[in-house]
Coordinates of C-alpha atoms and ligand atoms in Angstrom, one line a residue:
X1 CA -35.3 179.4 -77.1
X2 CA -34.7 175.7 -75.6
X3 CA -35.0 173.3 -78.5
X4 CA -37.5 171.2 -75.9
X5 CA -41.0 171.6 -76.0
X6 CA -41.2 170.3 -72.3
X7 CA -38.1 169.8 -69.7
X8 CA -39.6 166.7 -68.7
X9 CA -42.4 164.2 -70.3
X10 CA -43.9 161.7 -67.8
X11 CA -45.4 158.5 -69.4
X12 CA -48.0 157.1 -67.0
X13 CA -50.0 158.8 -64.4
X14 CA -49.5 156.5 -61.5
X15 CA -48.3 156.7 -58.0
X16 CA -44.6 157.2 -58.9
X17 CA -45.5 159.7 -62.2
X18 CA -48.0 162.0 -60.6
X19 CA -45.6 162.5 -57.8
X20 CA -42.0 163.0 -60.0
X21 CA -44.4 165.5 -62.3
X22 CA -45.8 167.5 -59.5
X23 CA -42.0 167.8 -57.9
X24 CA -40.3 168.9 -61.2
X25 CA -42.8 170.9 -62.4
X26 CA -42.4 173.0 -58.0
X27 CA -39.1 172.8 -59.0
X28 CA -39.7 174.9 -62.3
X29 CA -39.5 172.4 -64.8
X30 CA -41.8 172.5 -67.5
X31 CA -43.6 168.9 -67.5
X32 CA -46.2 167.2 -69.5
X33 CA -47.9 163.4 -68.1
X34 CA -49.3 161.5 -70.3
X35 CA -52.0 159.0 -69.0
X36 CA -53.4 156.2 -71.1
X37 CA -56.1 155.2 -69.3
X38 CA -57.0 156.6 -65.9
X39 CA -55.1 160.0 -63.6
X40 CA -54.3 158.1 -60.5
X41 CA -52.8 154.7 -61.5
X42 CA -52.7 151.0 -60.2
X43 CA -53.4 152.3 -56.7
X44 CA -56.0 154.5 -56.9
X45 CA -58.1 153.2 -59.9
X46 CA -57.6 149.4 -59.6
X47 CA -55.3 148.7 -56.7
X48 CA -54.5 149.7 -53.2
X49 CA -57.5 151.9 -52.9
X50 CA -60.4 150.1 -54.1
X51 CA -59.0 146.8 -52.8
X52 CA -58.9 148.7 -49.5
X53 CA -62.4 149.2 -50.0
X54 CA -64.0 146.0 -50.5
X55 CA -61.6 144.7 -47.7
X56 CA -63.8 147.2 -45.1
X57 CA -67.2 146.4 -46.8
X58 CA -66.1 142.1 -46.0
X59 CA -65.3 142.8 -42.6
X60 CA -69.0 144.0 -41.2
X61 CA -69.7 140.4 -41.5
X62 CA -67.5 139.3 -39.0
X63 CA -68.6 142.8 -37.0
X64 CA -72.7 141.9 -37.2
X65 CA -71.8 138.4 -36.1
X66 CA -69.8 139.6 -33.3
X67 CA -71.9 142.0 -31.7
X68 CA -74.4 139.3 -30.5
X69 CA -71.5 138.1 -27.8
X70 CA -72.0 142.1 -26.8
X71 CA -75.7 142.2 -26.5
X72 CA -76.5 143.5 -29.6
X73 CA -79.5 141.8 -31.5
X74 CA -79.5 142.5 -35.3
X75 CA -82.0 141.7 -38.1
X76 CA -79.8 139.7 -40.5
X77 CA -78.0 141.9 -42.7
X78 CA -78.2 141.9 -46.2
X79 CA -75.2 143.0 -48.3
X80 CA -75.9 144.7 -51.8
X81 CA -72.9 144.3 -54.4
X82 CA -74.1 146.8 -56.6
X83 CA -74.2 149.2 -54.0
X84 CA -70.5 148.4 -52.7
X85 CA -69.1 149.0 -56.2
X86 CA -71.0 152.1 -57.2
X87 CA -70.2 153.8 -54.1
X88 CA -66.8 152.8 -54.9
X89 CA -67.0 154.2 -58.2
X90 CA -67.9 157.4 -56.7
X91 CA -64.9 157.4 -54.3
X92 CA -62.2 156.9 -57.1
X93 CA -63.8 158.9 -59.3
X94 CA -63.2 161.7 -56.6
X95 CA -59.8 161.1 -55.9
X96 CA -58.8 161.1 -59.6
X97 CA -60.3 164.7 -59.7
X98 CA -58.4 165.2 -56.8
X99 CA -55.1 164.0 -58.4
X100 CA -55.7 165.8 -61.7
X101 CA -56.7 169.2 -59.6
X102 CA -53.3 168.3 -57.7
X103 CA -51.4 167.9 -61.2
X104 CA -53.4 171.2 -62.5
X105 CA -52.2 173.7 -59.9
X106 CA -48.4 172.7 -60.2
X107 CA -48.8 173.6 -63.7
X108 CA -48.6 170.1 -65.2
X109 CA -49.8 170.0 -68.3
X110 CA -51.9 166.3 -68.4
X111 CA -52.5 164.9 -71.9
X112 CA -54.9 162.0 -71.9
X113 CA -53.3 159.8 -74.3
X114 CA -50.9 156.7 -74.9
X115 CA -47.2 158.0 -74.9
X116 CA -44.5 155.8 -77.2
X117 CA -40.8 156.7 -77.4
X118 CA -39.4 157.7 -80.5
X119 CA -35.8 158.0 -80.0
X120 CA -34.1 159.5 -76.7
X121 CA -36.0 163.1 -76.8
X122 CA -38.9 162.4 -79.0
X123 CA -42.4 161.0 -77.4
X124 CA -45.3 160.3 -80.0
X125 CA -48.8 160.4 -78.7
X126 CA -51.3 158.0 -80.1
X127 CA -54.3 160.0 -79.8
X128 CA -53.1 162.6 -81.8
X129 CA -50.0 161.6 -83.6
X130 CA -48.3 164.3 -82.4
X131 CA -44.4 164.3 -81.7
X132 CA -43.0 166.2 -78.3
X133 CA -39.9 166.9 -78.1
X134 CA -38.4 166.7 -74.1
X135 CA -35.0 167.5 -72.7
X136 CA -36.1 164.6 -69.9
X137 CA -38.3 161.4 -70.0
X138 CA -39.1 159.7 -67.2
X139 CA -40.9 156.5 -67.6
X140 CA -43.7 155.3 -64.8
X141 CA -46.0 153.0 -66.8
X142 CA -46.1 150.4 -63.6
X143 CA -47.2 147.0 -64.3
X144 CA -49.1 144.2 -65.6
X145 CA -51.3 141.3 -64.5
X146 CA -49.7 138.1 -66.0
X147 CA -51.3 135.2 -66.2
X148 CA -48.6 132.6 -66.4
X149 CA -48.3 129.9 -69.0
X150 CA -51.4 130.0 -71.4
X151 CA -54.4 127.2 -70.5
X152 CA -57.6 126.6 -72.5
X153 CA -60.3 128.8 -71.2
X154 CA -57.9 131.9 -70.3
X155 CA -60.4 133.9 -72.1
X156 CA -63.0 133.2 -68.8
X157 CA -60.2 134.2 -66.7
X158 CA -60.3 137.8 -64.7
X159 CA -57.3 139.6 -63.0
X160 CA -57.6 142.4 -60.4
X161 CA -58.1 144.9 -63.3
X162 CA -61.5 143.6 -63.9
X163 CA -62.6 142.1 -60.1
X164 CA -63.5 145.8 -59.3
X165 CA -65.9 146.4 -61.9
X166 CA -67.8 142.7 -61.7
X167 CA -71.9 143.2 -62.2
X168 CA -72.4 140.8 -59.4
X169 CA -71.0 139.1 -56.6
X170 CA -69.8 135.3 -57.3
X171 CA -71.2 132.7 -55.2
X172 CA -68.0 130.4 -55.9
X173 CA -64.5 131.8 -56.5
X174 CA -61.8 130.2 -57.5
X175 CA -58.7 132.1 -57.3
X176 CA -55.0 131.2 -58.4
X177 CA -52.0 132.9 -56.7
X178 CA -50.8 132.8 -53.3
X179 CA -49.1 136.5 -53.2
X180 CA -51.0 139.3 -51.0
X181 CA -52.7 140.3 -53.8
X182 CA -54.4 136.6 -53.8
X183 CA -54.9 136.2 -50.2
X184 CA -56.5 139.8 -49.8
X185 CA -59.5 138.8 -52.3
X186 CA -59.8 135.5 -50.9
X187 CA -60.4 137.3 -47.4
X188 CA -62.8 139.9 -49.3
X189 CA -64.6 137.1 -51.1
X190 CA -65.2 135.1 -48.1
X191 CA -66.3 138.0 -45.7
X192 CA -68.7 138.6 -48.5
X193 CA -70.6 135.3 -48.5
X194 CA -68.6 133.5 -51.8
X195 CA -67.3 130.1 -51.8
X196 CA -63.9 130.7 -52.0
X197 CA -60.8 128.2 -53.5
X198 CA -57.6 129.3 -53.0
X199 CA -55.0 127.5 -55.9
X200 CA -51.5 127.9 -55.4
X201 CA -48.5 126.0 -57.2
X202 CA -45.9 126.6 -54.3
X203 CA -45.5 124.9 -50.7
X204 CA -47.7 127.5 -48.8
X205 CA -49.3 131.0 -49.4
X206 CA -46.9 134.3 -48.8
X207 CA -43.7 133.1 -50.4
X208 CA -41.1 135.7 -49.2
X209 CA -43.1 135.9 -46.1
X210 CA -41.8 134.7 -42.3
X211 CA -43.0 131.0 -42.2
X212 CA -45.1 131.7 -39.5
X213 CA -46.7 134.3 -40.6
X214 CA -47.8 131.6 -44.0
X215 CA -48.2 129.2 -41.9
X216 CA -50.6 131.2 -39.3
X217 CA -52.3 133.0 -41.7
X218 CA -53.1 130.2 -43.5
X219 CA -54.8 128.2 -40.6
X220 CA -56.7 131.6 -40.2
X221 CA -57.9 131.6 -43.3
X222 CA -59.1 127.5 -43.8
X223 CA -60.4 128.0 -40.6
X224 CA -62.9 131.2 -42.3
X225 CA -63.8 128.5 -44.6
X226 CA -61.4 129.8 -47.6
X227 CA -60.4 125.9 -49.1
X228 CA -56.9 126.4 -49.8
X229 CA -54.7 123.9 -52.2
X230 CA -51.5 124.1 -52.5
X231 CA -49.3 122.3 -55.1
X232 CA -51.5 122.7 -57.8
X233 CA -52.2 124.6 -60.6
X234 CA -55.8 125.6 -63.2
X235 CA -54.8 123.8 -66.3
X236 CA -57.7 124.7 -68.0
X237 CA -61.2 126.3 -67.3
X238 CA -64.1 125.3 -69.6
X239 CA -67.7 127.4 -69.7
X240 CA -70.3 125.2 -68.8
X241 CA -74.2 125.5 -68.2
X242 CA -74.0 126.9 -64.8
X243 CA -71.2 128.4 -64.4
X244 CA -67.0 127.9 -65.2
X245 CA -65.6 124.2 -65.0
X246 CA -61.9 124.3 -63.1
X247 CA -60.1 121.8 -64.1
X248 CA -57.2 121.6 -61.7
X249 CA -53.5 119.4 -61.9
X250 CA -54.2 116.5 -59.2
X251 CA -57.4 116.1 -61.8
X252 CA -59.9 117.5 -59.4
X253 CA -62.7 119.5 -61.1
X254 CA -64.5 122.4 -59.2
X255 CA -67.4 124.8 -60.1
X256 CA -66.9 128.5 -60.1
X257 CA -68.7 131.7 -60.8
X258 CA -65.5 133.3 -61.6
X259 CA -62.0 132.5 -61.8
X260 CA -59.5 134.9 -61.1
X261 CA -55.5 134.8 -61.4
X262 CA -53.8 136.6 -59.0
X263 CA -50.5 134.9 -60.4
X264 CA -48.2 138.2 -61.0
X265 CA -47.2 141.1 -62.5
X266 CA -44.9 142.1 -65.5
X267 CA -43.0 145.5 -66.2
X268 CA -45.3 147.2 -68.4
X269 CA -42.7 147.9 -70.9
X270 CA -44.4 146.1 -74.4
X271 CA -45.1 148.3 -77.1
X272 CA -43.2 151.5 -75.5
X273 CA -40.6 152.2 -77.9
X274 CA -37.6 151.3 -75.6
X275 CA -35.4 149.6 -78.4
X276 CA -36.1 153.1 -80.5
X277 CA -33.8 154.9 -77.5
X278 CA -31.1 152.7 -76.5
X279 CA -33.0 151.8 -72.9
X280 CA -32.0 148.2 -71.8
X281 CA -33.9 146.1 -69.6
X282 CA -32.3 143.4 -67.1
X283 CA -32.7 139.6 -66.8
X284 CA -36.6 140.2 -65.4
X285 CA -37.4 142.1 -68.1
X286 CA -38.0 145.6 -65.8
X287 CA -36.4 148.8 -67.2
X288 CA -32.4 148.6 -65.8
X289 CA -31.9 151.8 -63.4
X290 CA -29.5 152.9 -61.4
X291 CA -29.5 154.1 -57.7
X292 CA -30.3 157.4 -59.1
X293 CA -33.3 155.8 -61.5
X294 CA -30.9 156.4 -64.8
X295 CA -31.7 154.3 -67.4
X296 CA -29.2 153.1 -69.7
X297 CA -29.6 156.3 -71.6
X298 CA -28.5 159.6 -70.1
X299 CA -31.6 161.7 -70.1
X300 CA -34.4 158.8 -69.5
X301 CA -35.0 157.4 -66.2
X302 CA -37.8 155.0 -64.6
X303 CA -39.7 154.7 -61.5
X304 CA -41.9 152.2 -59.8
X305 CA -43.2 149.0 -60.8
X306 CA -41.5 149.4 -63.8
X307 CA -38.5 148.8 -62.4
X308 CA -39.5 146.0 -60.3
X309 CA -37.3 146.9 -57.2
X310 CA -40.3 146.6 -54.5
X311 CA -43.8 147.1 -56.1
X312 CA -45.5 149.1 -53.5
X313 CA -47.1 152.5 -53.7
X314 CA -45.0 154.1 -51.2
X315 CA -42.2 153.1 -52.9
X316 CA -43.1 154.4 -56.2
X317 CA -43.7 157.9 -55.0
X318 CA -40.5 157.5 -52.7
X319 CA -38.7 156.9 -56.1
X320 CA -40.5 159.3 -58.2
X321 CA -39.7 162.3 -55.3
X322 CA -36.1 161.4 -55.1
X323 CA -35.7 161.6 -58.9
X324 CA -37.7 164.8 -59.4
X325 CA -35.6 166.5 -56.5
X326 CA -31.9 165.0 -58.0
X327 CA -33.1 166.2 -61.5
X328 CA -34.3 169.2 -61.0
X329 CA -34.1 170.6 -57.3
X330 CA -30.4 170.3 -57.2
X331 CA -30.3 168.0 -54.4
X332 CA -29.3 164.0 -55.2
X333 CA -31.5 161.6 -53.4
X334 CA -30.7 157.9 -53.3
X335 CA -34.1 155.9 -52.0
X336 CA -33.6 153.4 -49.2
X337 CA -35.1 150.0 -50.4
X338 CA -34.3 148.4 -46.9
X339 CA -36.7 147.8 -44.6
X340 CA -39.7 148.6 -46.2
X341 CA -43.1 148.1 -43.3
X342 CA -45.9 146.4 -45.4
X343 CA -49.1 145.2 -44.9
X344 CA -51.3 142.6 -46.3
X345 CA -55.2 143.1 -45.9
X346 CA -55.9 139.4 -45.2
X347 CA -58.5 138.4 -43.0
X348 CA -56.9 138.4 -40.5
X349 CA -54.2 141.2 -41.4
X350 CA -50.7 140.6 -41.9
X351 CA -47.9 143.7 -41.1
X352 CA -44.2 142.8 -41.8
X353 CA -40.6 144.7 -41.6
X354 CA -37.6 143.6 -42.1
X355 CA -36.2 139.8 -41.9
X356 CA -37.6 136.9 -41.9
X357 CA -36.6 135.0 -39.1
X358 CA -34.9 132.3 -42.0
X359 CA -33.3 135.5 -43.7
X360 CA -31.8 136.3 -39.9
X361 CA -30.7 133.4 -39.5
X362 CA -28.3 133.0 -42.6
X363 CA -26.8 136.4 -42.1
X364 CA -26.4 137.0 -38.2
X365 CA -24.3 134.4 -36.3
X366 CA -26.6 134.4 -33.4
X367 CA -30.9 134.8 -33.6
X368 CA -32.7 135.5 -31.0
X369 CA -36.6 134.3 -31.5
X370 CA -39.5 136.2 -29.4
X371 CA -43.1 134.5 -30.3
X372 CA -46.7 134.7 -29.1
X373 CA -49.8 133.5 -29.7
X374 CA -53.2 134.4 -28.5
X375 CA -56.5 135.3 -28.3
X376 CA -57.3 139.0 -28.5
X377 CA -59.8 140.1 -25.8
X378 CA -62.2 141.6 -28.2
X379 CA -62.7 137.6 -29.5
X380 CA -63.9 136.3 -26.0
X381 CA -67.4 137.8 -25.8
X382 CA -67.8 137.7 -29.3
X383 CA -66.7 134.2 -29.3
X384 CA -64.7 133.9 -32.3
X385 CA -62.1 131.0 -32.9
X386 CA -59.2 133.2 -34.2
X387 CA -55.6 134.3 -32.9
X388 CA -53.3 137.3 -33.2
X389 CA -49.4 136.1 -34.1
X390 CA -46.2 138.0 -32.8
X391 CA -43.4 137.4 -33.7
X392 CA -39.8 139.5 -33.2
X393 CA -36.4 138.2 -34.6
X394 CA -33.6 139.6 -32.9
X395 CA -29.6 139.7 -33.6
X396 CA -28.6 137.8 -30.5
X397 CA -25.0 139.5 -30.3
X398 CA -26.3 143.1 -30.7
X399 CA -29.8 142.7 -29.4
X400 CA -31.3 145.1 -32.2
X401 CA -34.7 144.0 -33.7
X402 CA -34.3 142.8 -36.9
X403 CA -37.2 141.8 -37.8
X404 CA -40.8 142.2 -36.4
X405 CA -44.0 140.1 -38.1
X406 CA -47.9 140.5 -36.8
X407 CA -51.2 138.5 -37.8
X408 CA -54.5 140.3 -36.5
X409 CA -56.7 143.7 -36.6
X410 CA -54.7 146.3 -37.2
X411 CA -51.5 144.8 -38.0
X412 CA -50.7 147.1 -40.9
X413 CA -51.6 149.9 -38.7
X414 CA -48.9 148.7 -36.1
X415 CA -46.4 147.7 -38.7
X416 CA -46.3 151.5 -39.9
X417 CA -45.3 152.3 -35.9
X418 CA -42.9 149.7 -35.2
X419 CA -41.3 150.6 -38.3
X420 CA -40.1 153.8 -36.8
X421 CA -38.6 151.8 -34.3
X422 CA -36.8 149.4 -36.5
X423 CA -35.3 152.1 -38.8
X424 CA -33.5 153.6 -35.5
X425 CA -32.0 150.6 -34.7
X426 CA -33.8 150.0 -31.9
X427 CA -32.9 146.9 -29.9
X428 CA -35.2 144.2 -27.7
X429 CA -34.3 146.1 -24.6
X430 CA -35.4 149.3 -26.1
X431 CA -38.4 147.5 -27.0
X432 CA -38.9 145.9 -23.0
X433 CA -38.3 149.6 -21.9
X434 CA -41.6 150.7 -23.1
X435 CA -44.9 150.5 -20.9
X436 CA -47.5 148.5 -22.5
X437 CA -50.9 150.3 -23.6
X438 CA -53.3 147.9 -21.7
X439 CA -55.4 146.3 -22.7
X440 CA -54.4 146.1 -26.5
X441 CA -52.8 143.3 -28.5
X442 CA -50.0 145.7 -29.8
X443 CA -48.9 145.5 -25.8
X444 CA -47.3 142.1 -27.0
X445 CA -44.6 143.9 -28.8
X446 CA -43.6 145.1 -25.6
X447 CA -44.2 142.5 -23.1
X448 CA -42.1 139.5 -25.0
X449 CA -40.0 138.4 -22.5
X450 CA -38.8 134.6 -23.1
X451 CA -37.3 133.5 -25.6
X452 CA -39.3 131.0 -27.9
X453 CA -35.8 129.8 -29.6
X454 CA -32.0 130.9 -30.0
X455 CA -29.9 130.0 -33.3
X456 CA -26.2 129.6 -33.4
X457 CA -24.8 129.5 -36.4
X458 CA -21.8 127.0 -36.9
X459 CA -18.4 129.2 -37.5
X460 CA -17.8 129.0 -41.2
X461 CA -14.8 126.3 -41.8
Ligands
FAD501 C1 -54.9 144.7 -56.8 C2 -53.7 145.5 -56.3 C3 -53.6 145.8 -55.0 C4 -52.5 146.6 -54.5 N1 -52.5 146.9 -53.2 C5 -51.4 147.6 -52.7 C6 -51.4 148.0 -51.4 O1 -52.3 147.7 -50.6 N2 -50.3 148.8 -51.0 C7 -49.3 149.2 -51.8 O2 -48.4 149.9 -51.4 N3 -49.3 148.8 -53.1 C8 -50.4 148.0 -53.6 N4 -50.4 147.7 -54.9 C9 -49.2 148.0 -55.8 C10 -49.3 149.5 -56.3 O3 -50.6 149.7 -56.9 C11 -48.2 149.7 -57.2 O4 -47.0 149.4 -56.6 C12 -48.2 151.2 -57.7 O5 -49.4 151.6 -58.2 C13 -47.0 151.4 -58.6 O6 -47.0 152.8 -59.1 P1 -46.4 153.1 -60.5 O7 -46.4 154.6 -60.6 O8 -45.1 152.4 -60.7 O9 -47.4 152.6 -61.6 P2 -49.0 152.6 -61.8 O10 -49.6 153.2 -60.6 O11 -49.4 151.3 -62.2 O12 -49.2 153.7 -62.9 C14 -48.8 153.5 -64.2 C15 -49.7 154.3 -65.1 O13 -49.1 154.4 -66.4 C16 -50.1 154.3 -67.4 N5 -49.5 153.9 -68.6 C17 -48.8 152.8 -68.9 N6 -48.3 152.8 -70.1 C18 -48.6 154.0 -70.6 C19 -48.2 154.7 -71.9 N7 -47.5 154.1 -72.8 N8 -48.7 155.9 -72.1 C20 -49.5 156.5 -71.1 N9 -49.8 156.0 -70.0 C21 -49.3 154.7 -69.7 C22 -51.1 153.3 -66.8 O14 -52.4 153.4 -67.4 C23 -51.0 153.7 -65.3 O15 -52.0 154.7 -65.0 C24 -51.5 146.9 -55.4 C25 -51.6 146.6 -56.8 C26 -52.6 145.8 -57.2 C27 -52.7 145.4 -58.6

């Protein structure tokens, strides 16, 4: 008899859990998940999905406005909150069935509980006090909004774990953050009908991101009617008759519905017992892992946003796969961080891989820059003053694409595709070989001919 109960425990039922569970336990491994709040994580149950959601439900606005260009005549529409967020509800409340039906039929046991470490084999659950004893612990508890540095009023404040669930739609937003997360609402609040503010400490939304891409997408998005303000910061937020007083640095005041800080998110390591087993966290405060997602002790390891290498889905389930299949298939799997495709569901929509074309140029000796701006057909009839960026950065000396960067409709769905691409090293010419699909906007990627700019870089002395 093993001296286990389990051969693994999973703490937290997210993307990068439910996926290392379900591939252990195909493997043979016995595996219980624990799940604090909801099967199905960030993603499904306040993240990527829902988000996904309300991004679709603020884009018929634009749609119903656009048809009259194309001959349509419409009554005005009329958009129901409630509606949008129970029928929401519905949806995620399906695909948690579907994810603990998924967990069910690998044989996973699920206990629907808070998990704390004891020591290196011991896992206490809350609920019930009881103590499970597992020869593996993998721990995928994610993250957590932070809010930054604590202001008076934080107790008015919301983060995206509550936006989902709001009784009614604000008629002014103000919303701190310039990371996707930030942007995305902005976009979905605006489509919407809200009056939208957009606070942001730094130099210009997207940090990270190419600065075109910021720089476009922000014109986009002032020009939608989203005020943005950057340089400055909520210092305080005071309830007032009607509504929430924003107090913000430069002294301005403005009126608000709702105030929500999109500023961040933390490791969600606090209260997990990690001291009690030896597991160390690095200078960010994520769980330290190595490329095999090994802890600092032995027989627990960590995936997803709780190891803050890139906080995306994909990446969790990536990570979560690759340790279930080095544990317990046999077979070691390192994940590739590089070139991750990503999208941000702005309005318009932002898809991104690899480097920026500042990035490029401090690593490669000579850049290549390919750029375009325009006016996608579709916005002609329906008259709309809004244009689709391109953009390709390209290692001069070897010609491969290094980097590719779109703003419009359907950019994440074209990101995915080029992605392919990118990851096989493909070069411009490769790129230029390829017959365009006419007339689309994606026929850009492959009609780029001049160059907009060429960097040298001086030899190193
Ligand atoms: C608003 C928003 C939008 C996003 N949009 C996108 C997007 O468009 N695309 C994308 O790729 N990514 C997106 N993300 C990021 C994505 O959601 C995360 O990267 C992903 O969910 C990380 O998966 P994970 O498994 O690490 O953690 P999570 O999915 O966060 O799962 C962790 C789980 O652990 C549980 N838990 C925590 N502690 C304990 C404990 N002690 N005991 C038991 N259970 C515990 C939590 O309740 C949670 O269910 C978004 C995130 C947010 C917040």
């Amino acid at each position: 008899m093993s001296d286990f109960d389990v051969d693994l425990f999973v703490i937290g039922a997210g993307s990068g859990g439910v996926r290392a569970a379900r591939i252990a336990a195909n493997h043979g491994a016995r595996v219980t998940i624990a799940e604090e709040y909801r099967v199905g994580g960030t993603c499904v149950i306040r993240g990527c999905v829902p988000k996904k959601l309300l991004v679709y439900a603020a884009r018929y606005a634009d749609e119903f406005e656009d048809a009259a260009g194309y001959g349509w005549t419409l009554q005005k529409p009329e958009f129901n909150w409630s509606t949008l967020i129970a029928n929401k509800d519905l949806e995620i409340d399906r695909l948690e069935r579907a994810y603990v039906a998924n967990l069910e039929r690998s044989k996973v046991n699920i206990v629907r509980s808070r998990a704390v470490i004891e020591d290196a084999h011991r896992i206490r659950l809350v609920a019930t006090g009881e103590v499970v004893r597992a020869k593996t612990i993998l721990i995928a508890t994610g993250g957590w909004p932070s809010h930054g540095a604590d202001i008076a009023g934080v107790e008015h404040v919301i983060s995206s774990n509550e936006v989902f669930d709001l009784k009614e739609l604000p008629k002014r937003i103000v919303i701190q953050g310039g990371g996707y997360i930030a942007v995305e609402f902005a976009g979905v609040f605006r489509g919407l009908g809200s009056e939208v503010t957009l606070v942001y400490r730094g130099d210009n939304i997207l940090r990270g991101f190419d600065d075109d891409v910021r720089e476009h997408l922000r014109a986009e998005m002032e020009k939608r009617g989203i005020r943005v303000l950057t340089r400055k910061l909520v210092e305080a937020v005071e309830k007032v008759d009607h509504g929430l007083c924003v107090s913000l640095s430069d002294h301005e005041m403005v009126m608000a519905d709702q105030v929500l800080f999109a500023t961040g998110r933390r490791p969600n390591v606090s209260g997990l017992g990690l001291e009690r087993a030896g597991v160390q966290l690095n200078e960010k405060g994520a769980i330290k892992i190595d490329k095999f997602s090994r802890t600092s002790v032995p027989n627990i390891y960590a995936v997803g946003d709780v190891t803050d290498r890139v906080n995306l889905t994909p990446v969790a389930i990536r990570e979560g796969h690759a340790f279930a299949d080095t544990v317990f298939g046999g077979k070691e799997v390192i994940v590739d961080h590089s070139d991750i495709p990503t999208a941000v569901f702005s309005e318009p929509e932002v898809g991104v891989i690899g480097l920026t074309e500042m990035e490029a140029r401090s690593r490669y000796a000579r850049v290549d820059i390919y750029k375009s701006s325009f006016r996608a057909l579709k916005m002609t009839l329906a008259a709309r003053d809004t244009r689709c960026f391109f953009k390709l950065v390209v290692d001069g000396d070897s010609d491969r694409v290094l980097g590719c960067h779109i703003v419009g409709a359907d950019a994440g769905e074209m990101i995915q595709l080029v992605g392919i691409a990118i990851k096989m090293n493909a070069t411009k010419a490769d790129f230029d070989r390829v017959m365009a699909v006419h007339p689309t906007a994606a026929e850009e990627l492959v009609t780029m001919r001049t160059k907009a700019a060429t960097y040298v870089r001086e030899a190193a002395e």
